[in-house]
Coordinates of N, CA and C in Angstrom, one line a residue:
M1 N 31.4 -36.5 -5.5 CA 31.8 -35.4 -6.4 C 30.6 -34.4 -6.6
F2 N 29.4 -35.0 -6.8 CA 28.2 -34.2 -7.0 C 27.9 -33.3 -5.8
K3 N 27.9 -34.0 -4.6 CA 27.6 -33.3 -3.3 C 28.7 -32.2 -3.1
R4 N 29.9 -32.5 -3.4 CA 31.0 -31.4 -3.3 C 30.7 -30.2 -4.1
T5 N 30.3 -30.5 -5.4 CA 30.0 -29.4 -6.3 C 28.8 -28.5 -5.8
I6 N 27.8 -29.2 -5.3 CA 26.6 -28.5 -4.7 C 27.1 -27.6 -3.5
A7 N 27.9 -28.2 -2.7 CA 28.4 -27.4 -1.5 C 29.2 -26.2 -1.9
V8 N 30.0 -26.3 -3.0 CA 30.8 -25.2 -3.5 C 29.9 -24.1 -4.0
V9 N 28.9 -24.5 -4.8 CA 27.9 -23.6 -5.3 C 27.2 -22.8 -4.3
L10 N 26.8 -23.5 -3.2 CA 26.1 -22.9 -2.1 C 27.0 -21.9 -1.4
L11 N 28.2 -22.3 -1.2 CA 29.2 -21.4 -0.5 C 29.4 -20.1 -1.4
L12 N 29.5 -20.3 -2.7 CA 29.7 -19.1 -3.6 C 28.5 -18.2 -3.6
L13 N 27.3 -18.8 -3.5 CA 26.0 -18.1 -3.5 C 26.0 -17.2 -2.2
C14 N 26.3 -17.9 -1.1 CA 26.3 -17.2 0.2 C 27.3 -16.0 0.2
A15 N 28.5 -16.3 -0.3 CA 29.5 -15.3 -0.4 C 29.1 -14.1 -1.2
H16 N 28.4 -14.4 -2.3 CA 27.9 -13.4 -3.2 C 26.8 -12.5 -2.6
A17 N 25.9 -13.2 -1.8 CA 24.9 -12.5 -1.1 C 25.4 -11.5 -0.1
H18 N 26.4 -11.9 0.7 CA 27.0 -11.1 1.7 C 27.8 -10.0 1.1
A19 N 28.4 -10.2 -0.1 CA 29.2 -9.2 -0.8 C 28.3 -8.2 -1.5
A20 N 27.0 -8.4 -1.5 CA 26.1 -7.4 -2.2 C 26.1 -6.1 -1.6
L21 N 26.3 -6.0 -0.3 CA 26.4 -4.7 0.4 C 27.8 -4.4 0.8
P22 N 28.3 -3.2 0.4 CA 29.7 -2.8 0.8 C 29.7 -2.6 2.3
D23 N 30.9 -2.7 2.9 CA 31.0 -2.5 4.3 C 30.5 -1.2 4.8
D24 N 30.7 -0.1 3.9 CA 30.3 1.2 4.4 C 28.9 1.6 3.9
Y25 N 28.1 0.6 3.5 CA 26.7 0.8 3.0 C 25.9 1.4 4.1
R26 N 25.0 2.3 3.8 CA 24.1 2.9 4.8 C 22.8 3.4 4.0
V27 N 21.7 3.5 4.7 CA 20.5 4.1 4.2 C 20.2 5.4 4.8
V28 N 20.0 6.4 4.1 CA 19.6 7.7 4.6 C 18.1 7.7 4.8
L29 N 17.6 7.8 6.0 CA 16.2 7.7 6.4 C 15.7 9.1 6.7
L30 N 14.5 9.4 6.1 CA 13.9 10.7 6.4 C 12.5 10.5 6.9
T31 N 12.1 11.3 7.8 CA 10.7 11.3 8.4 C 10.3 12.7 8.7
E32 N 9.1 12.8 9.2 CA 8.5 14.1 9.5 C 7.8 14.0 10.9
N33 N 7.2 15.1 11.4 CA 6.4 15.1 12.5 C 5.0 14.5 12.2
F34 N 4.8 13.3 12.6 CA 3.5 12.6 12.3 C 3.2 11.8 13.6
P35 N 2.9 12.5 14.7 CA 2.7 11.8 16.0 C 1.4 11.0 16.0
P36 N 1.4 9.9 16.7 CA 2.4 9.4 17.6 C 3.4 8.4 16.9
F37 N 3.5 8.4 15.6 CA 4.3 7.4 14.9 C 5.8 7.9 14.7
N38 N 6.0 9.2 14.4 CA 7.3 9.7 14.3 C 7.2 11.2 14.6
M39 N 8.2 11.7 15.5 CA 8.1 13.1 15.9 C 9.4 13.5 16.6
A40 N 9.7 14.8 16.5 CA 10.8 15.4 17.2 C 10.4 15.6 18.7
E41 N 11.4 15.3 19.5 CA 11.1 15.3 21.0 C 10.7 16.8 21.4
D42 N 11.1 17.8 20.7 CA 10.8 19.2 21.1 C 9.7 19.8 20.2
G43 N 9.2 18.9 19.3 CA 8.1 19.4 18.4 C 8.6 20.3 17.2
K44 N 9.9 20.4 17.1 CA 10.4 21.3 16.0 C 10.4 20.5 14.7
N45 N 10.6 21.3 13.6 CA 10.5 20.7 12.2 C 11.9 20.1 11.7
Y46 N 12.9 20.1 12.6 CA 14.1 19.5 12.3 C 14.7 18.7 13.5
A47 N 15.1 17.5 13.3 CA 15.7 16.7 14.4 C 16.5 15.6 13.8
S48 N 17.5 15.1 14.6 CA 18.3 14.0 14.1 C 18.4 12.9 15.1
D49 N 18.4 11.7 14.6 CA 18.7 10.5 15.4 C 18.0 10.4 16.7
V50 N 18.7 10.5 17.9 CA 18.1 10.2 19.2 C 17.0 11.3 19.5
R51 N 16.9 12.4 18.9 CA 15.9 13.4 19.2 C 14.6 13.1 18.4
I52 N 14.6 12.0 17.8 CA 13.4 11.5 17.0 C 12.8 10.3 17.8
H53 N 11.5 10.4 18.1 CA 10.9 9.2 18.7 C 9.5 9.0 18.2
G54 N 8.8 8.0 18.7 CA 7.5 7.6 18.2 C 7.4 6.1 17.9
I55 N 6.2 5.6 17.7 CA 6.0 4.2 17.5 C 6.9 3.7 16.3
N56 N 6.7 4.3 15.2 CA 7.4 3.8 14.0 C 8.9 4.1 14.0
A57 N 9.3 5.2 14.6 CA 10.7 5.5 14.7 C 11.4 4.5 15.6
D58 N 10.7 4.0 16.6 CA 11.3 2.9 17.5 C 11.4 1.6 16.7
I59 N 10.3 1.3 15.9 CA 10.3 0.1 15.2 C 11.4 0.1 14.1
V60 N 11.5 1.2 13.4 CA 12.5 1.3 12.3 C 13.9 1.2 12.8
R61 N 14.2 1.8 14.0 CA 15.5 1.7 14.6 C 15.9 0.2 14.9
E62 N 15.0 -0.4 15.5 CA 15.2 -1.8 15.9 C 15.3 -2.7 14.7
M63 N 14.5 -2.4 13.7 CA 14.5 -3.2 12.4 C 15.9 -3.1 11.8
F64 N 16.5 -1.9 11.7 CA 17.8 -1.8 11.1 C 18.9 -2.4 11.9
H65 N 18.7 -2.3 13.3 CA 19.7 -3.0 14.2 C 19.7 -4.5 13.9
R66 N 18.5 -5.1 13.9 CA 18.5 -6.5 13.7 C 18.9 -7.0 12.3
A67 N 18.7 -6.1 11.3 CA 19.1 -6.4 9.9 C 20.6 -6.2 9.7
D68 N 21.3 -5.5 10.7 CA 22.7 -5.2 10.6 C 22.9 -4.3 9.4
I69 N 22.1 -3.3 9.3 CA 22.3 -2.3 8.2 C 22.4 -0.9 8.8
R70 N 23.4 -0.2 8.4 CA 23.7 1.2 9.0 C 22.6 2.1 8.4
Y71 N 22.3 3.2 9.2 CA 21.4 4.2 8.7 C 21.7 5.5 9.3
E72 N 21.2 6.6 8.7 CA 21.3 7.9 9.2 C 19.8 8.5 9.2
L73 N 19.3 8.9 10.3 CA 17.9 9.3 10.5 C 17.8 10.8 10.7
T74 N 17.0 11.4 9.9 CA 16.7 12.9 10.1 C 15.2 13.2 9.9
L75 N 14.7 14.0 10.8 CA 13.3 14.5 10.6 C 13.4 15.9 10.0
R76 N 12.6 16.1 8.9 CA 12.6 17.3 8.2 C 11.2 17.8 7.9
F77 N 11.1 18.9 7.2 CA 9.8 19.5 6.8 C 10.1 20.3 5.5
P78 N 9.1 20.3 4.6 CA 7.8 19.7 4.7 C 7.8 18.3 4.1
W79 N 6.7 17.5 4.3 CA 6.6 16.2 3.7 C 6.7 16.2 2.2
D80 N 6.2 17.1 1.6 CA 6.2 17.2 0.1 C 7.6 17.1 -0.4
R81 N 8.5 17.8 0.2 CA 9.9 17.9 -0.2 C 10.7 16.6 0.0
I82 N 10.5 16.0 1.2 CA 11.3 14.8 1.5 C 10.7 13.6 0.7
Y83 N 9.4 13.7 0.5 CA 8.8 12.6 -0.4 C 9.4 12.6 -1.8
K84 N 9.5 13.8 -2.4 CA 10.1 13.9 -3.7 C 11.6 13.5 -3.7
Q85 N 12.3 13.9 -2.6 CA 13.7 13.6 -2.5 C 14.0 12.1 -2.5
V86 N 13.2 11.3 -1.7 CA 13.4 9.9 -1.7 C 13.0 9.2 -3.0
L87 N 12.1 9.8 -3.7 CA 11.7 9.3 -5.1 C 13.0 9.4 -6.0
Q88 N 13.8 10.3 -5.8 CA 14.9 10.6 -6.7 C 16.3 10.1 -6.2
Q89 N 16.5 9.9 -4.9 CA 17.8 9.6 -4.4 C 18.0 8.1 -4.1
P90 N 19.0 7.5 -4.7 CA 19.2 6.1 -4.3 C 19.6 5.9 -2.8
D91 N 19.2 4.7 -2.3 CA 19.6 4.4 -0.9 C 19.0 5.4 0.1
Q92 N 17.9 5.9 -0.2 CA 17.1 6.7 0.8 C 15.8 6.1 1.1
G93 N 15.3 6.4 2.3 CA 14.0 5.8 2.7 C 13.1 6.8 3.4
L94 N 11.8 6.6 3.5 CA 10.9 7.5 4.0 C 9.8 6.8 4.8
F95 N 9.6 7.3 6.0 CA 8.5 6.7 6.8 C 7.9 7.8 7.7
S96 N 6.6 7.8 8.1 CA 5.7 6.7 7.9 C 4.9 6.9 6.6
T97 N 5.1 6.1 5.6 CA 4.5 6.3 4.3 C 3.3 5.4 4.1
T98 N 2.2 6.0 3.7 CA 1.0 5.2 3.5 C 1.1 4.5 2.2
F99 N 0.8 3.2 2.2 CA 0.9 2.3 1.1 C -0.4 2.5 0.3
T100 N -0.3 2.8 -1.0 CA -1.5 2.9 -1.9 C -1.1 2.3 -3.2
A101 N -2.1 1.9 -3.9 CA -1.9 1.3 -5.2 C -1.2 2.2 -6.2
E102 N -1.5 3.5 -6.1 CA -0.8 4.5 -7.0 C 0.7 4.6 -6.6
R103 N 1.0 4.5 -5.3 CA 2.4 4.7 -4.9 C 3.2 3.4 -5.1
E104 N 2.5 2.3 -5.1 CA 3.3 1.0 -5.1 C 4.4 0.9 -6.0
P105 N 4.3 1.3 -7.3 CA 5.4 1.1 -8.2 C 6.5 2.2 -8.1
Q106 N 6.3 3.2 -7.2 CA 7.3 4.2 -7.1 C 8.4 3.9 -6.1
F107 N 8.1 3.0 -5.2 CA 9.1 2.6 -4.1 C 9.3 1.1 -4.0
K108 N 10.2 0.7 -3.2 CA 10.3 -0.6 -2.6 C 9.8 -0.5 -1.1
W109 N 9.0 -1.5 -0.7 CA 8.3 -1.3 0.6 C 8.7 -2.3 1.6
V110 N 8.7 -1.9 2.9 CA 9.0 -2.7 4.0 C 7.8 -2.4 5.1
G111 N 7.1 -3.5 5.5 CA 6.0 -3.2 6.4 C 5.0 -4.3 6.4
P112 N 3.8 -4.0 6.9 CA 3.4 -2.7 7.5 C 4.0 -2.4 8.9
L113 N 4.3 -1.2 9.2 CA 4.7 -0.8 10.5 C 3.6 -0.6 11.4
A114 N 2.5 0.0 10.9 CA 1.3 0.2 11.7 C 0.1 0.5 10.8
S115 N -1.1 0.5 11.4 CA -2.3 0.7 10.6 C -3.1 2.0 11.2
I116 N -3.7 2.7 10.3 CA -4.5 3.9 10.7 C -5.8 3.9 9.9
S117 N -6.7 4.8 10.3 CA -7.9 5.0 9.5 C -8.0 6.5 9.1
W118 N -8.6 6.8 8.0 CA -8.8 8.1 7.5 C -10.1 8.7 7.9
V119 N -10.2 9.9 8.4 CA -11.4 10.5 8.9 C -11.6 11.9 8.4
L120 N -12.8 12.4 8.4 CA -13.2 13.8 8.3 C -13.6 14.2 9.7
L121 N -12.9 15.2 10.3 CA -13.2 15.7 11.6 C -13.9 17.1 11.5
A122 N -14.9 17.3 12.3 CA -15.6 18.5 12.4 C -15.4 19.1 13.8
P123 N -15.7 20.4 14.0 CA -15.6 20.9 15.4 C -16.6 20.2 16.3
A124 N -16.3 20.2 17.6 CA -17.1 19.6 18.6 C -18.5 20.2 18.5
G125 N -19.5 19.4 18.6 CA -20.9 19.9 18.6 C -21.5 20.1 17.2
S126 N -20.7 19.8 16.2 CA -21.2 20.0 14.8 C -22.3 19.0 14.5
P127 N -23.4 19.5 13.9 CA -24.5 18.6 13.5 C -24.2 17.8 12.3
L128 N -23.1 18.0 11.6 CA -22.8 17.3 10.4 C -22.7 15.8 10.5
R129 N -23.3 15.1 9.6 CA -23.2 13.6 9.6 C -23.1 13.2 8.1
L130 N -22.1 12.4 7.8 CA -21.9 11.9 6.4 C -21.9 10.4 6.4
T131 N -22.4 9.9 5.3 CA -22.3 8.4 5.1 C -21.4 8.0 4.0
G132 N -20.8 9.0 3.2 CA -19.9 8.7 2.2 C -19.2 10.0 1.7
L133 N -18.1 9.8 1.0 CA -17.3 11.0 0.5 C -18.1 11.9 -0.4
E134 N -19.0 11.3 -1.2 CA -19.8 12.0 -2.2 C -20.5 13.2 -1.5
Q135 N -20.9 13.0 -0.3 CA -21.6 14.0 0.5 C -20.7 15.2 0.9
A136 N -19.4 14.9 0.8 CA -18.5 16.0 1.2 C -18.0 16.8 0.0
R137 N -18.6 16.6 -1.1 CA -18.1 17.2 -2.3 C -18.2 18.8 -2.3
D138 N -19.3 19.3 -1.6 CA -19.5 20.7 -1.5 C -18.9 21.3 -0.3
L139 N -18.2 20.5 0.5 CA -17.6 21.0 1.8 C -16.2 21.6 1.5
R140 N -15.8 22.5 2.3 CA -14.4 22.9 2.3 C -13.6 22.0 3.2
I141 N -12.7 21.2 2.5 CA -12.0 20.1 3.2 C -10.6 20.5 3.4
G142 N -10.1 20.6 4.6 CA -8.7 20.9 4.9 C -7.9 19.6 4.9
A143 N -6.7 19.6 4.3 CA -5.9 18.4 4.2 C -4.4 18.8 4.2
Y144 N -3.5 17.8 4.2 CA -2.1 18.0 4.3 C -1.4 17.7 2.9
K145 N -0.7 18.7 2.3 CA -0.2 18.7 1.0 C 0.6 17.4 0.7
N146 N 0.2 16.7 -0.4 CA 0.9 15.5 -0.9 C 0.8 14.3 0.1
D147 N 0.0 14.4 1.1 CA -0.2 13.3 2.0 C -1.1 12.3 1.3
A148 N -1.1 11.1 1.7 CA -1.9 10.1 1.1 C -3.4 10.4 1.2
V149 N -3.8 11.0 2.3 CA -5.3 11.3 2.5 C -5.7 12.4 1.4
S150 N -4.8 13.4 1.3 CA -5.1 14.4 0.3 C -5.1 13.8 -1.1
Q151 N -4.1 13.0 -1.4 CA -4.0 12.4 -2.8 C -5.3 11.5 -3.0
H152 N -5.8 10.8 -2.0 CA -7.0 10.0 -2.2 C -8.2 10.9 -2.5
L153 N -8.3 12.0 -1.8 CA -9.4 12.9 -2.1 C -9.4 13.4 -3.5
E154 N -8.2 13.8 -3.9 CA -8.0 14.4 -5.2 C -8.3 13.3 -6.3
G155 N -7.9 12.1 -6.0 CA -8.2 11.0 -6.9 C -9.7 10.7 -7.0
K156 N -10.5 11.1 -6.0 CA -11.9 10.9 -6.1 C -12.6 12.2 -6.7
G157 N -11.8 13.1 -7.2 CA -12.4 14.3 -7.8 C -12.8 15.4 -6.8
L158 N -12.4 15.3 -5.6 CA -12.6 16.4 -4.6 C -11.4 17.4 -4.7
A159 N -11.5 18.5 -4.1 CA -10.5 19.5 -4.2 C -10.1 20.0 -2.8
P160 N -9.4 19.3 -2.0 CA -9.0 19.7 -0.7 C -8.2 21.0 -0.7
I161 N -8.3 21.7 0.4 CA -7.5 22.9 0.6 C -6.3 22.5 1.4
N162 N -5.2 22.4 0.7 CA -4.0 21.7 1.3 C -3.1 22.7 2.1
S163 N -2.6 22.3 3.2 CA -1.7 23.1 4.0 C -0.3 22.4 4.0
L164 N 0.7 23.1 4.2 CA 2.1 22.6 4.3 C 2.3 21.9 5.7
R165 N 1.6 22.3 6.7 CA 1.6 21.7 8.0 C 0.2 21.2 8.4
D166 N 0.1 19.9 8.8 CA -1.2 19.4 9.1 C -1.8 20.1 10.3
Q167 N -1.0 20.6 11.2 CA -1.5 21.3 12.4 C -2.2 22.6 12.0
E168 N -1.9 23.2 10.8 CA -2.6 24.4 10.4 C -4.1 24.2 10.2
N169 N -4.5 22.9 10.0 CA -5.9 22.6 9.7 C -6.7 22.7 11.0
I170 N -6.1 22.6 12.2 CA -6.8 22.7 13.5 C -7.3 24.1 13.6
G171 N -6.4 25.1 13.4 CA -6.9 26.5 13.5 C -7.9 26.9 12.5
K172 N -7.7 26.4 11.2 CA -8.6 26.7 10.2 C -10.0 26.1 10.5
L173 N -10.0 24.9 11.1 CA -11.3 24.3 11.4 C -12.0 25.1 12.5
L174 N -11.3 25.5 13.5 CA -11.9 26.3 14.6 C -12.4 27.7 14.2
K175 N -11.6 28.3 13.2 CA -12.0 29.6 12.8 C -13.1 29.6 11.7
G176 N -13.5 28.4 11.3 CA -14.5 28.3 10.2 C -14.0 28.5 8.8
Q177 N -12.7 28.4 8.6 CA -12.1 28.6 7.3 C -12.2 27.3 6.5
I178 N -12.4 26.2 7.2 CA -12.7 24.9 6.5 C -13.9 24.3 7.3
D179 N -14.6 23.4 6.6 CA -15.8 22.7 7.2 C -15.4 21.4 7.9
V180 N -14.4 20.7 7.3 CA -14.0 19.5 7.9 C -12.5 19.3 7.7
W181 N -11.8 18.5 8.5 CA -10.4 18.3 8.4 C -10.2 16.8 8.0
A182 N -9.6 16.6 6.8 CA -9.3 15.2 6.4 C -7.9 14.8 6.9
T183 N -7.9 13.8 7.8 CA -6.6 13.4 8.5 C -6.7 12.0 8.8
A184 N -5.7 11.5 9.5 CA -5.6 10.1 10.0 C -5.9 10.0 11.5
D185 N -6.5 8.9 11.9 CA -6.7 8.6 13.3 C -5.8 7.5 13.6
P186 N -4.9 7.6 14.7 CA -5.0 8.6 15.7 C -4.1 9.9 15.5
V187 N -3.6 10.1 14.4 CA -2.7 11.3 14.2 C -3.4 12.6 14.4
G188 N -4.6 12.8 13.7 CA -5.3 14.1 13.9 C -5.6 14.4 15.3
P189 N -6.4 13.5 16.0 CA -6.7 13.8 17.4 C -5.5 14.1 18.3
Y190 N -4.4 13.3 18.0 CA -3.2 13.5 18.8 C -2.6 14.9 18.6
L191 N -2.5 15.4 17.3 CA -2.1 16.7 17.0 C -2.9 17.8 17.6
A192 N -4.2 17.6 17.6 CA -5.2 18.5 18.1 C -5.0 18.6 19.7
K193 N -4.8 17.5 20.3 CA -4.6 17.5 21.7 C -3.3 18.3 22.1
Q194 N -2.3 18.1 21.3 CA -1.0 18.9 21.5 C -1.2 20.4 21.4
E195 N -2.3 20.8 20.7 CA -2.6 22.2 20.5 C -3.7 22.7 21.5
G196 N -4.0 21.8 22.5 CA -5.0 22.1 23.5 C -6.4 21.9 23.0
V197 N -6.6 21.2 21.9 CA -8.0 21.1 21.3 C -8.4 19.6 21.5
T198 N -9.6 19.4 22.1 CA -10.1 18.1 22.2 C -11.6 18.1 21.7
G199 N -12.1 16.9 21.6 CA -13.6 16.8 21.3 C -13.9 16.9 19.8
L200 N -12.9 17.0 18.9 CA -13.3 17.0 17.5 C -14.1 15.8 17.1
K201 N -15.1 16.0 16.2 CA -16.1 15.0 16.0 C -15.8 14.3 14.6
P202 N -15.5 13.0 14.7 CA -15.4 12.2 13.4 C -16.8 12.1 12.7
V203 N -16.9 12.7 11.5 CA -18.2 12.7 10.8 C -18.2 11.7 9.7
L204 N -17.0 11.1 9.4 CA -16.9 10.1 8.4 C -15.6 9.4 8.5
R205 N -15.6 8.0 8.5 CA -14.4 7.2 8.4 C -14.5 6.6 7.0
F206 N -13.5 6.9 6.2 CA -13.6 6.5 4.8 C -12.5 5.6 4.2
N207 N -11.6 5.2 5.0 CA -10.5 4.3 4.5 C -9.7 3.8 5.7
E208 N -9.2 2.6 5.5 CA -8.2 2.0 6.4 C -6.9 2.0 5.7
A209 N -5.8 2.3 6.3 CA -4.5 2.4 5.6 C -3.4 1.8 6.4
R210 N -2.4 1.4 5.7 CA -1.2 0.8 6.4 C 0.0 1.7 6.1
L211 N 0.8 1.8 7.2 CA 2.0 2.7 7.1 C 3.3 1.8 6.9
F212 N 4.1 2.2 6.0 CA 5.3 1.4 5.6 C 6.5 2.3 5.6
L213 N 7.7 1.6 5.6 CA 9.0 2.3 5.2 C 9.0 2.2 3.7
A214 N 9.1 3.3 3.0 CA 9.2 3.4 1.5 C 10.7 3.6 1.2
L215 N 11.3 2.8 0.3 CA 12.7 2.9 -0.1 C 12.7 3.2 -1.6
N216 N 13.7 4.1 -1.9 CA 14.0 4.4 -3.3 C 14.1 3.1 -4.1
R217 N 13.6 3.1 -5.4 CA 13.6 2.0 -6.2 C 14.9 1.3 -6.5
A218 N 16.0 2.1 -6.3 CA 17.3 1.6 -6.6 C 17.9 0.9 -5.4
T219 N 17.2 0.8 -4.3 CA 17.7 0.1 -3.1 C 17.9 -1.3 -3.4
P220 N 19.0 -1.9 -3.0 CA 19.2 -3.4 -3.3 C 18.2 -4.2 -2.7
D221 N 17.7 -5.3 -3.4 CA 16.7 -6.2 -2.9 C 17.1 -6.8 -1.6
E222 N 18.4 -7.0 -1.4 CA 18.9 -7.7 -0.1 C 18.6 -6.8 1.1
V223 N 18.7 -5.5 0.9 CA 18.3 -4.6 2.0 C 16.8 -4.7 2.4
V224 N 16.0 -4.7 1.3 CA 14.6 -4.8 1.5 C 14.2 -6.2 2.2
E225 N 14.8 -7.2 1.8 CA 14.6 -8.6 2.3 C 15.0 -8.7 3.8
R226 N 16.2 -8.2 4.1 CA 16.7 -8.3 5.4 C 15.9 -7.4 6.4
L227 N 15.5 -6.3 6.0 CA 14.6 -5.4 6.8 C 13.2 -6.1 7.0
Q228 N 12.7 -6.7 6.0 CA 11.4 -7.3 6.1 C 11.4 -8.5 7.1
R229 N 12.5 -9.3 7.0 CA 12.7 -10.4 7.9 C 12.8 -10.0 9.3
A230 N 13.5 -8.9 9.5 CA 13.7 -8.3 10.9 C 12.4 -7.9 11.4
L231 N 11.6 -7.2 10.6 CA 10.3 -6.7 11.1 C 9.3 -7.9 11.4
D232 N 9.3 -8.9 10.5 CA 8.5 -10.0 10.7 C 8.8 -10.7 12.1
A233 N 10.1 -10.8 12.4 CA 10.6 -11.4 13.6 C 10.1 -10.5 14.8
M234 N 10.2 -9.2 14.7 CA 9.8 -8.3 15.7 C 8.3 -8.5 16.0
R235 N 7.5 -8.6 15.0 CA 6.1 -8.8 15.2 C 5.8 -10.1 15.9
A236 N 6.6 -11.2 15.5 CA 6.3 -12.5 16.0 C 6.7 -12.6 17.5
D237 N 7.8 -11.9 17.9 CA 8.3 -12.0 19.3 C 7.7 -11.0 20.2
G238 N 6.7 -10.2 19.7 CA 6.0 -9.2 20.6 C 6.7 -7.9 20.7
T239 N 7.8 -7.7 20.0 CA 8.5 -6.4 20.1 C 7.6 -5.2 19.6
V240 N 6.9 -5.4 18.5 CA 6.1 -4.4 17.9 C 5.0 -4.0 18.9
D241 N 4.3 -5.0 19.4 CA 3.2 -4.7 20.4 C 3.7 -3.9 21.6
R242 N 4.9 -4.3 22.1 CA 5.4 -3.5 23.2 C 5.7 -2.1 22.9
M243 N 6.2 -1.8 21.7 CA 6.5 -0.5 21.2 C 5.2 0.3 21.1
L244 N 4.1 -0.3 20.6 CA 2.8 0.4 20.5 C 2.3 0.8 21.9
Q245 N 2.5 -0.1 22.9 CA 2.0 0.2 24.2 C 2.7 1.4 24.9
R246 N 3.9 1.7 24.4 CA 4.6 2.9 25.0 C 3.9 4.2 24.7
Y247 N 3.1 4.2 23.6 CA 2.6 5.5 23.2 C 1.1 5.6 23.2
L248 N 0.4 4.4 23.1 CA -1.1 4.4 22.9 C -1.7 3.9 24.2

């Protein structure tokens, strides 16, 4: 009798778990041009579904497929707008989002999808050498509005000159409108190469960061758990490594 009761309880629990997501449930996913992790195939600031590619775009697609969760994927601009949208809208997600202690309570997180480092880039041949951010306090620092790098600098009491498009900092750097460009590696060098600019000099590496899928706080825990299990399995079976090798 006792074993039968336990079996019934387990069946009810399983049934309840599967019933937690309606048949028509889906997650609205937003991303931006952040190569080589997520980007529109034509470089434009709007794209949908199959016209979006990159390391993390490929990882997220496979993750949702394995978790058997429907999604709608759109690339939009600017980051500041889609970041605020996902903060406010249930069942929406955003990638590639840098995980920080300040952001942790704002979202539910799945990851890491990838790791990056933060750098200050100067023009090729620059004599500038830095050993810490404090030395950059009097420099004109270009950054990307509401990006984690910019938020980090602001949190340290610096005042970056923010642009709505990270690519704008390449031209500003070459024209002498900023002294250094605060960006992520390999993102910044990749963007510069797309603009025909090579040889930018890293004068300081000041942080290591991890990129995640950030989900609105109202997202059901079951969604988060299923996605995380799928990602863990992809990492274990070599799928993530193979996706990295396609682009790097």
